[in-house]
mmCIF file of C-alpha atoms and ligand atoms in Angstrom:
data_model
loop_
_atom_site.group_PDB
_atom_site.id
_atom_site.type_symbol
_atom_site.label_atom_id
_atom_site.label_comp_id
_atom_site.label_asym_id
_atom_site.label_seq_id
_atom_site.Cartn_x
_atom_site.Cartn_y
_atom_site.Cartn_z
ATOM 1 C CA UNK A 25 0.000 0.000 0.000
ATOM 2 C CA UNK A 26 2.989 2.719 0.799
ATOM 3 C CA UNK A 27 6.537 2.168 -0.709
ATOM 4 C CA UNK A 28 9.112 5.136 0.729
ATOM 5 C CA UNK A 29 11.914 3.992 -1.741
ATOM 6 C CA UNK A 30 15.058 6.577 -0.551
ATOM 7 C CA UNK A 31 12.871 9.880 0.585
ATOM 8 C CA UNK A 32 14.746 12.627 1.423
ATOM 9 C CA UNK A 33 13.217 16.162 2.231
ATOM 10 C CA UNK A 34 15.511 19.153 2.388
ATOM 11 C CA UNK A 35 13.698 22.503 4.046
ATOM 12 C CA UNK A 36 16.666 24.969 2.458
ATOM 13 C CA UNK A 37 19.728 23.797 4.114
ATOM 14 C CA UNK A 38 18.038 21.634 6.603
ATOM 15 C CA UNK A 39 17.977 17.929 5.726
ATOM 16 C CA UNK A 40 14.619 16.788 7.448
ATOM 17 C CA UNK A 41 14.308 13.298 5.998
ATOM 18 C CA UNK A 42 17.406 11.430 5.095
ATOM 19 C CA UNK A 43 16.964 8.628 3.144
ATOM 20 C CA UNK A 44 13.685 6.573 4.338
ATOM 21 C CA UNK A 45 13.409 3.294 3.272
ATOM 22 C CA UNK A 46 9.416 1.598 4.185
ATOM 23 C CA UNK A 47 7.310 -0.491 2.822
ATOM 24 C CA UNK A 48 3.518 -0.718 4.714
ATOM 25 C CA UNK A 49 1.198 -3.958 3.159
ATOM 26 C CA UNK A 50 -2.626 -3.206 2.498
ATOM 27 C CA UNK A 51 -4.425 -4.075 5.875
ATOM 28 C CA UNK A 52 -1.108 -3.287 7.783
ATOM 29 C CA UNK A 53 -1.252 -1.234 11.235
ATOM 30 C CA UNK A 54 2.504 0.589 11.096
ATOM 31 C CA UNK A 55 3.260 2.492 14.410
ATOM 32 C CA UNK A 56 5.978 4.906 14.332
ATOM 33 C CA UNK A 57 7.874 6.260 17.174
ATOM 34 C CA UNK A 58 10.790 8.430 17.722
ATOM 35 C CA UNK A 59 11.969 11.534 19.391
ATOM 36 C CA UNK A 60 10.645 14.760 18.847
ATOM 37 C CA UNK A 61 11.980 16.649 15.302
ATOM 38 C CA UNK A 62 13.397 13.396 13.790
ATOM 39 C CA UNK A 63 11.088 13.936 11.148
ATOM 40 C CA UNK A 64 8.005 11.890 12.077
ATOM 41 C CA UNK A 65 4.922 14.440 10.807
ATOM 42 C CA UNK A 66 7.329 15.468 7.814
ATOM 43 C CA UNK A 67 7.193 12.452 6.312
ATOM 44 C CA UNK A 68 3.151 11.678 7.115
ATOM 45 C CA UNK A 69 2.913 14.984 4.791
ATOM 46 C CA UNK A 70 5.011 13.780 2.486
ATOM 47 C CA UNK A 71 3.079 11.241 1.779
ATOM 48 C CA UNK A 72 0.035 12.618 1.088
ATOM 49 C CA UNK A 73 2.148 14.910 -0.889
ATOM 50 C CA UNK A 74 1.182 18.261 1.444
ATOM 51 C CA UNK A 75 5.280 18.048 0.756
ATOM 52 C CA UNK A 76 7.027 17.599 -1.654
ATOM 53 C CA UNK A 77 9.784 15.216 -1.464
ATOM 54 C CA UNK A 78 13.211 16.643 -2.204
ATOM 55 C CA UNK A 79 14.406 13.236 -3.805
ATOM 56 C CA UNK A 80 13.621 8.979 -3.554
ATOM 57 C CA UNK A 81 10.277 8.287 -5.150
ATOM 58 C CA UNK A 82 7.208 7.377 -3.363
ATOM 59 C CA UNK A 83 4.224 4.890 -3.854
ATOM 60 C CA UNK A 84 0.632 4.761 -2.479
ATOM 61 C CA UNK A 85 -1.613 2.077 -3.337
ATOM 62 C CA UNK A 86 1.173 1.559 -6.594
ATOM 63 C CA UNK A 87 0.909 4.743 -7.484
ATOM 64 C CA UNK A 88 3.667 7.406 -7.487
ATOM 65 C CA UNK A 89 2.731 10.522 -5.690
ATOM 66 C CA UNK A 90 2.729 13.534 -7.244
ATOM 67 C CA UNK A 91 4.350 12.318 -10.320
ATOM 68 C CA UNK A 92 4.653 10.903 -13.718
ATOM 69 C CA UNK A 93 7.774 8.605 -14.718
ATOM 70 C CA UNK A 94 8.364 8.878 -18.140
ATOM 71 C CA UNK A 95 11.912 7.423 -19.488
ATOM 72 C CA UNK A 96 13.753 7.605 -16.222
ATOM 73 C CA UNK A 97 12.218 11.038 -15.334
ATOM 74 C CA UNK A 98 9.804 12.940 -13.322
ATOM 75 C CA UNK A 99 7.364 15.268 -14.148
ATOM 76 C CA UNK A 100 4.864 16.980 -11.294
ATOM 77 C CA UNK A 101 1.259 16.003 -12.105
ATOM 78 C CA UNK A 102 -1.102 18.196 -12.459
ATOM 79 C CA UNK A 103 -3.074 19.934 -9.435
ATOM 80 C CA UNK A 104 -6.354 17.717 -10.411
ATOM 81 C CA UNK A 105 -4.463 14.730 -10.210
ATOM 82 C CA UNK A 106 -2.798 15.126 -6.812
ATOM 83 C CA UNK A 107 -5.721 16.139 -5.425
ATOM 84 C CA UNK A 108 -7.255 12.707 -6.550
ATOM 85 C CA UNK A 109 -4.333 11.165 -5.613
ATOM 86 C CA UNK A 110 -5.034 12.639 -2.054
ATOM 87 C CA UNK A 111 -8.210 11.673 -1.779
ATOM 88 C CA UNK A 112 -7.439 8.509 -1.323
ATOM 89 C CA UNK A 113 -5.414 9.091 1.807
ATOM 90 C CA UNK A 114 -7.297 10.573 5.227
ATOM 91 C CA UNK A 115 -5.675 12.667 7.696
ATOM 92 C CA UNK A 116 -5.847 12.861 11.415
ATOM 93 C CA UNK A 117 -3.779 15.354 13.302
ATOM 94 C CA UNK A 118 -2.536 16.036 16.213
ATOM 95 C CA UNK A 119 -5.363 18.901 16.710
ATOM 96 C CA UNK A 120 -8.680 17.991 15.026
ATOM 97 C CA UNK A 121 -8.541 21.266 12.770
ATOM 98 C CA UNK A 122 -12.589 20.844 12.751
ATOM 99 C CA UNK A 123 -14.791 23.589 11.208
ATOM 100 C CA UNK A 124 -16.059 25.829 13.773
ATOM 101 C CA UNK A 125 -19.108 27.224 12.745
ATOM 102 C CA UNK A 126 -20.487 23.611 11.205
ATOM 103 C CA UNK A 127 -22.242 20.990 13.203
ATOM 104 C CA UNK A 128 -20.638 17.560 13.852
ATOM 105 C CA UNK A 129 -22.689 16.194 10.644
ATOM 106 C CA UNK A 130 -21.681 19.091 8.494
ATOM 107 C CA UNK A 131 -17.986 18.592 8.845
ATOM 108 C CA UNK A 132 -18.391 14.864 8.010
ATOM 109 C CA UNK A 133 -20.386 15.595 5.002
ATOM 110 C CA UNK A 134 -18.509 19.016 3.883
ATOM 111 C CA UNK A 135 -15.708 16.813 1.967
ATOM 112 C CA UNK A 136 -18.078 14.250 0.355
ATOM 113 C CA UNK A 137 -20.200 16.988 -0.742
ATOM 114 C CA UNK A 138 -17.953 19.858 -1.787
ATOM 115 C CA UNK A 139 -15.307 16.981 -3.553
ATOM 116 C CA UNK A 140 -16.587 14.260 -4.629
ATOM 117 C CA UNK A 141 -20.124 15.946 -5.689
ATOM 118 C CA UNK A 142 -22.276 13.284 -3.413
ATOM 119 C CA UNK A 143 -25.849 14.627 -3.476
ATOM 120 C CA UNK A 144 -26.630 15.739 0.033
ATOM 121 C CA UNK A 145 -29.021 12.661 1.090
ATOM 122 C CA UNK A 146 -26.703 9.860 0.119
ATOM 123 C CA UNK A 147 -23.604 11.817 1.941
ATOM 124 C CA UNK A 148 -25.844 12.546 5.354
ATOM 125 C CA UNK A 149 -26.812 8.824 5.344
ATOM 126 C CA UNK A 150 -22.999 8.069 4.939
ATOM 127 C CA UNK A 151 -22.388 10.534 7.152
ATOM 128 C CA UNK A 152 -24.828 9.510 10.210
ATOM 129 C CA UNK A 153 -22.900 5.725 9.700
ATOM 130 C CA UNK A 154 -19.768 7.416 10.108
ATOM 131 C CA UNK A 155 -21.028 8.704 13.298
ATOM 132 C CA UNK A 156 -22.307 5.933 14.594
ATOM 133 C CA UNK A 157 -19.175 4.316 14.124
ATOM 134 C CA UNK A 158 -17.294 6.661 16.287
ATOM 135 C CA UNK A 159 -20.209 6.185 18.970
ATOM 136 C CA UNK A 160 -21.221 10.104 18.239
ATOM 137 C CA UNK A 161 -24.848 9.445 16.316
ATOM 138 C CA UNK A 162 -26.509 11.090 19.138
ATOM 139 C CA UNK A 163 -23.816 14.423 19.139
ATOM 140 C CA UNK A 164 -24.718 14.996 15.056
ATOM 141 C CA UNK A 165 -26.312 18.869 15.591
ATOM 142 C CA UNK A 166 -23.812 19.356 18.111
ATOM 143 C CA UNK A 167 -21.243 22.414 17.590
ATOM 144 C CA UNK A 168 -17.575 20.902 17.699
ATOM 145 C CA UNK A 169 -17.057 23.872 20.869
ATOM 146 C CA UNK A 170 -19.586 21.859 22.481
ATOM 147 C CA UNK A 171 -17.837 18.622 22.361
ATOM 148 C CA UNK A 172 -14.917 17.148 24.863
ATOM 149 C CA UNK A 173 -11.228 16.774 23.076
ATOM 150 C CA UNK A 174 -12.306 13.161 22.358
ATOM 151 C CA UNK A 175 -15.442 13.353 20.955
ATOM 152 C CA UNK A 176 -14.066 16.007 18.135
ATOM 153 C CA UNK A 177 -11.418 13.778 17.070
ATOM 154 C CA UNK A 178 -14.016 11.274 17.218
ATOM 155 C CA UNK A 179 -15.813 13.495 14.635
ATOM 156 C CA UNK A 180 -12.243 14.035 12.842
ATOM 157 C CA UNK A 181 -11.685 10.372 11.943
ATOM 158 C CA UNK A 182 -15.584 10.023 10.863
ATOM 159 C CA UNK A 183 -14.708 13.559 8.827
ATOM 160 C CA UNK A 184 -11.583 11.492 7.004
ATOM 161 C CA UNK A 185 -13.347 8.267 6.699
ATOM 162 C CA UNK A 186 -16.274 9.550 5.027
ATOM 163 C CA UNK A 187 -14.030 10.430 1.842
ATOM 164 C CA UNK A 188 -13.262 6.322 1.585
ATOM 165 C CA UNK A 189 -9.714 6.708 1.742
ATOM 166 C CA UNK A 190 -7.597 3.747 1.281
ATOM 167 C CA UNK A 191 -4.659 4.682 3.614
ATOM 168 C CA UNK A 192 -5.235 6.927 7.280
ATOM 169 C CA UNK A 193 -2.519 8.642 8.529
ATOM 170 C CA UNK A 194 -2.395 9.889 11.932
ATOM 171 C CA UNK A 195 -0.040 12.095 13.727
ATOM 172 C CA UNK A 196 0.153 11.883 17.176
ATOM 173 C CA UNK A 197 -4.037 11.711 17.355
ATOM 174 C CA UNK A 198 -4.073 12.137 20.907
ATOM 175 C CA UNK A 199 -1.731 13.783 21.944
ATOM 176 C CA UNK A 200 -3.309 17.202 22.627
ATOM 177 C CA UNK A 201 -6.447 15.137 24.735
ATOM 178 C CA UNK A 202 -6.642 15.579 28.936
ATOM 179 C CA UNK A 203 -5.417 11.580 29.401
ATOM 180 C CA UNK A 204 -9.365 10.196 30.090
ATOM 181 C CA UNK A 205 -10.137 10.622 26.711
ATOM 182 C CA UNK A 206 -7.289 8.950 25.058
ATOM 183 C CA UNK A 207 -8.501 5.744 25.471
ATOM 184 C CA UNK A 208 -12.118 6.183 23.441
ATOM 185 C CA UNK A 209 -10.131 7.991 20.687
ATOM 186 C CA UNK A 210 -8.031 4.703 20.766
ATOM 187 C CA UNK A 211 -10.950 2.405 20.776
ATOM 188 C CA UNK A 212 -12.136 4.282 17.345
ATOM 189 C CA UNK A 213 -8.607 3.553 16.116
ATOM 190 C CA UNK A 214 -8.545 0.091 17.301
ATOM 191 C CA UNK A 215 -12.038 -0.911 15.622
ATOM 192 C CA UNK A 216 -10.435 1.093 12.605
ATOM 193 C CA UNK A 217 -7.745 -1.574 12.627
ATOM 194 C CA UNK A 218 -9.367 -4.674 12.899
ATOM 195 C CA UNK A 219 -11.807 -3.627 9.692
ATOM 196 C CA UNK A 220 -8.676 -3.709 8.006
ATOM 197 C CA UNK A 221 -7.717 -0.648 7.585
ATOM 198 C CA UNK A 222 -4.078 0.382 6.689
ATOM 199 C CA UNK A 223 -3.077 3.076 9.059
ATOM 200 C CA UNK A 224 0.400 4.373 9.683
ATOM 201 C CA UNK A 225 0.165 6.037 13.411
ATOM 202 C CA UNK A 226 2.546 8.195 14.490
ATOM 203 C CA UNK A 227 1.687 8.106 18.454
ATOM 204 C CA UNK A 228 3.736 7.352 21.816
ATOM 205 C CA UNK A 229 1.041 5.365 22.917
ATOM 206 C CA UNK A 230 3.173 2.085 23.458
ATOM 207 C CA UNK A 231 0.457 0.174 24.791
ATOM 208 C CA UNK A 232 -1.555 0.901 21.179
ATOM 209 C CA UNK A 233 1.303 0.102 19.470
ATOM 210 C CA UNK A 234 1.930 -3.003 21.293
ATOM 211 C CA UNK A 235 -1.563 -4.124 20.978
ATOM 212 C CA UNK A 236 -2.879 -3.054 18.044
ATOM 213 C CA UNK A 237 0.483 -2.654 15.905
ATOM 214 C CA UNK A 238 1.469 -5.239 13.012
ATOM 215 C CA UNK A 239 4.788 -3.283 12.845
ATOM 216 C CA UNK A 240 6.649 -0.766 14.875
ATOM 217 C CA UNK A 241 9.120 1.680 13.317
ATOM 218 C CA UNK A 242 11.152 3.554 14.989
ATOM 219 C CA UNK A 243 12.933 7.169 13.430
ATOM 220 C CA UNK A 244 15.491 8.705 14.220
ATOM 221 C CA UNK A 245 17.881 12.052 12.519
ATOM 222 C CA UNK A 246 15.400 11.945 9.422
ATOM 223 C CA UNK A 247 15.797 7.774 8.553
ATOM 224 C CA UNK A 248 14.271 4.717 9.643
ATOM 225 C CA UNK A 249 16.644 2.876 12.847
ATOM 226 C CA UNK A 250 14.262 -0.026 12.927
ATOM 227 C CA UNK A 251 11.267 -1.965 12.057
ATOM 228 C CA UNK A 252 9.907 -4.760 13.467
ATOM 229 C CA UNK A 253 6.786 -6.489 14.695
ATOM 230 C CA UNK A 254 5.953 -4.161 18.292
ATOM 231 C CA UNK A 255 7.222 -7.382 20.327
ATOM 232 C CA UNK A 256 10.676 -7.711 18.822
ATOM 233 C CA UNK A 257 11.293 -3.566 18.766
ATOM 234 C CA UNK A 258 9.705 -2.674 22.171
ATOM 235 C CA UNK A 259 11.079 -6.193 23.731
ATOM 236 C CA UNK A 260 14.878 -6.345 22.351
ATOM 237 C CA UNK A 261 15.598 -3.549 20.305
ATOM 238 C CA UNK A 262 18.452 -4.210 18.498
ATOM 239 C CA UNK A 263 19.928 -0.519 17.796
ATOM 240 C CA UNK A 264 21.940 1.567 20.693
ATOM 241 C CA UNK A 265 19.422 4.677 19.701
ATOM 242 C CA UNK A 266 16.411 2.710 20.198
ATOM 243 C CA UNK A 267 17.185 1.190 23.527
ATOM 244 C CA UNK A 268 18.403 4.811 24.647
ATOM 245 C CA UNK A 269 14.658 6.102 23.311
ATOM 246 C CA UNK A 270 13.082 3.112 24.964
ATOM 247 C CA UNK A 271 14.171 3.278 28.122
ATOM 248 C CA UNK A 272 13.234 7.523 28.540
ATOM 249 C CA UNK A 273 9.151 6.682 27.508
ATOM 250 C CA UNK A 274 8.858 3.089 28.717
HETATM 251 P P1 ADP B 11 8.594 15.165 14.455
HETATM 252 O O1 ADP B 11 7.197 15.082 13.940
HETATM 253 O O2 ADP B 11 9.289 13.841 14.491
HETATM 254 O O3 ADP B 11 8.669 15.835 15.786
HETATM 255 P P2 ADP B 11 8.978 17.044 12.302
HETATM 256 O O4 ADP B 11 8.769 16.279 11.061
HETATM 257 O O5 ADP B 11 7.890 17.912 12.784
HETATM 258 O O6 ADP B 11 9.452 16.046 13.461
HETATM 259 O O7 ADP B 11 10.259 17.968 12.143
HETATM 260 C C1 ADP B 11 11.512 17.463 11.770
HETATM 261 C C2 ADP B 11 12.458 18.623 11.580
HETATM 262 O O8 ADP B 11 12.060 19.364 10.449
HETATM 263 C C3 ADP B 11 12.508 19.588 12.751
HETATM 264 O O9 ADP B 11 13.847 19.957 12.954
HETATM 265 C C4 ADP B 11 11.704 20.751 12.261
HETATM 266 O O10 ADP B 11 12.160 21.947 12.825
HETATM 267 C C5 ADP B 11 11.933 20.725 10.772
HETATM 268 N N1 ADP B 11 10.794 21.269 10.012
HETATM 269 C C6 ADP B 11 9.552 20.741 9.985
HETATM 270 N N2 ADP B 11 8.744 21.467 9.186
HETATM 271 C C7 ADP B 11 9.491 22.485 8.713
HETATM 272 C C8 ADP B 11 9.233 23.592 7.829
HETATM 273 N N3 ADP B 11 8.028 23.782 7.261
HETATM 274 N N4 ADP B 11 10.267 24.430 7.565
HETATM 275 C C9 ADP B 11 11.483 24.236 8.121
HETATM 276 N N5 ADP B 11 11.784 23.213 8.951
HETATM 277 C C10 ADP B 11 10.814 22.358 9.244
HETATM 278 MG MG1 MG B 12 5.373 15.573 14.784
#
């Protein structure tokens, strides 16, 4: 589903990623871990191409992001065809980035809508699914101000979902939430997983990663130090950086 073959990303002078190598199989749940600035969200955006990649070449679901090889070389593709590249792939961050002024159902049926041209009815039905998926049928005329951490990142994965995306990304989903309402943002995730979606989760949950993980990567200095099922990285890591890492969260 993702091949990073060699991705580097240079911001100017500063070299951000430095060569990641990763491959993530359809169904696959691929935690990553690592200290803070070794490049972790940089490469989530890269590939959904919100960056461009400075050099290496990229796959999602076989195809190459943001470009066209044609004899050895690369040309951009055009706006339309990123953008229906990136529809493919949802997004969760950090901070659910929901729209203020829009109920709960609104933001899950803006993208569908607006996009993807989904007449209204069909995308509210998909919608009200969505949100009883996330256990948050009952919040749908809610404001997201009106809603706990939880329950709007809740609405956030329903928001990506509801654009069918064959990949989720997630950046540290729960980080920003008071540490009660980790574990029902979690749960979403979790039931995510075992539907068989591929997700690549950026978190320092351990115990998700442990549990719910098919592979655990861990970055470091803009490259990949190791990969490995969560048992074999968070049990005997085999590389001095890890075990350093390892032993300041564990
Ligand atoms: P992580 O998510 O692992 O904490 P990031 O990917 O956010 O790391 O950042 C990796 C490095 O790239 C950091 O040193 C950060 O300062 C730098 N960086 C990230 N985004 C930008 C940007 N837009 N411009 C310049 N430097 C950036
Ligand atoms: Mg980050």
């Amino acid at each position: 589903m993702v091949v990073a073959d060699n991705v580097h990303k240079h911001y100017g002078r500063t070299h951000v990623l430095r060569g990641i190598d990763l491959e993530v199989r359809r169904g696959e749940v691929c935690c990553v871990i690592g200290p803070s600035g070794s490049g972790k969200s940089t490469f989530l955006r890269c590939i959904n191409h919100l960056e461009k990649i400075s050099a290496g070449r990229l796959w999602v679901n076989g195809q190459l992001m943001g470009y066209r090889e044609k004899g050895g070389r690369l040309h951009e593709l055009r706006e339309s065809e990123i953008a229906a590249q990136r529809r493919e792939i949802g997004m969760v961050f950090q901070r659910f980035n929901l729209f203020p002024h829009m109920s709960v159902l609104a933001n899950v049926m803006e993208a569908p809508v607006q996009v993807k041209r989904v007449p209204r009815d069909e995308a509210r039905g998909i919608a009200m699914d969505l949100l009883e998926r996330v256990g948050l049928a009952d919040r749908a005329t809610a404001y997201p101000e009106q809603l706990s951490g939880g329950q709007q990142q809740r609405v956030a994965i329903a928001r990506a979902l509801a654009m069918s995306p064959s990949l989720m990304l997630f950046d540290e989903p729960t980080s920003a939430l008071d540490p009660e309402l980790v574990g029902e943002v979690l749960d979403v995730m979790k039931d995510l997983a075992e539907g068989g979606m591929t997700m690549i989760v950026v978190t320092h949950e351990m115990g998700f990663a442990r549990e719910v993980g098919d592979t655990l990567v861990f970055m470091d200095g803009g490259v990949v130090v190791e990969r490995g099922t969560p048992r074999e990285v968070l049990g005997s890591p085999q590389h001095e950086r890890t075990q350093a890492f390892l032993s300041k969260v564990l």
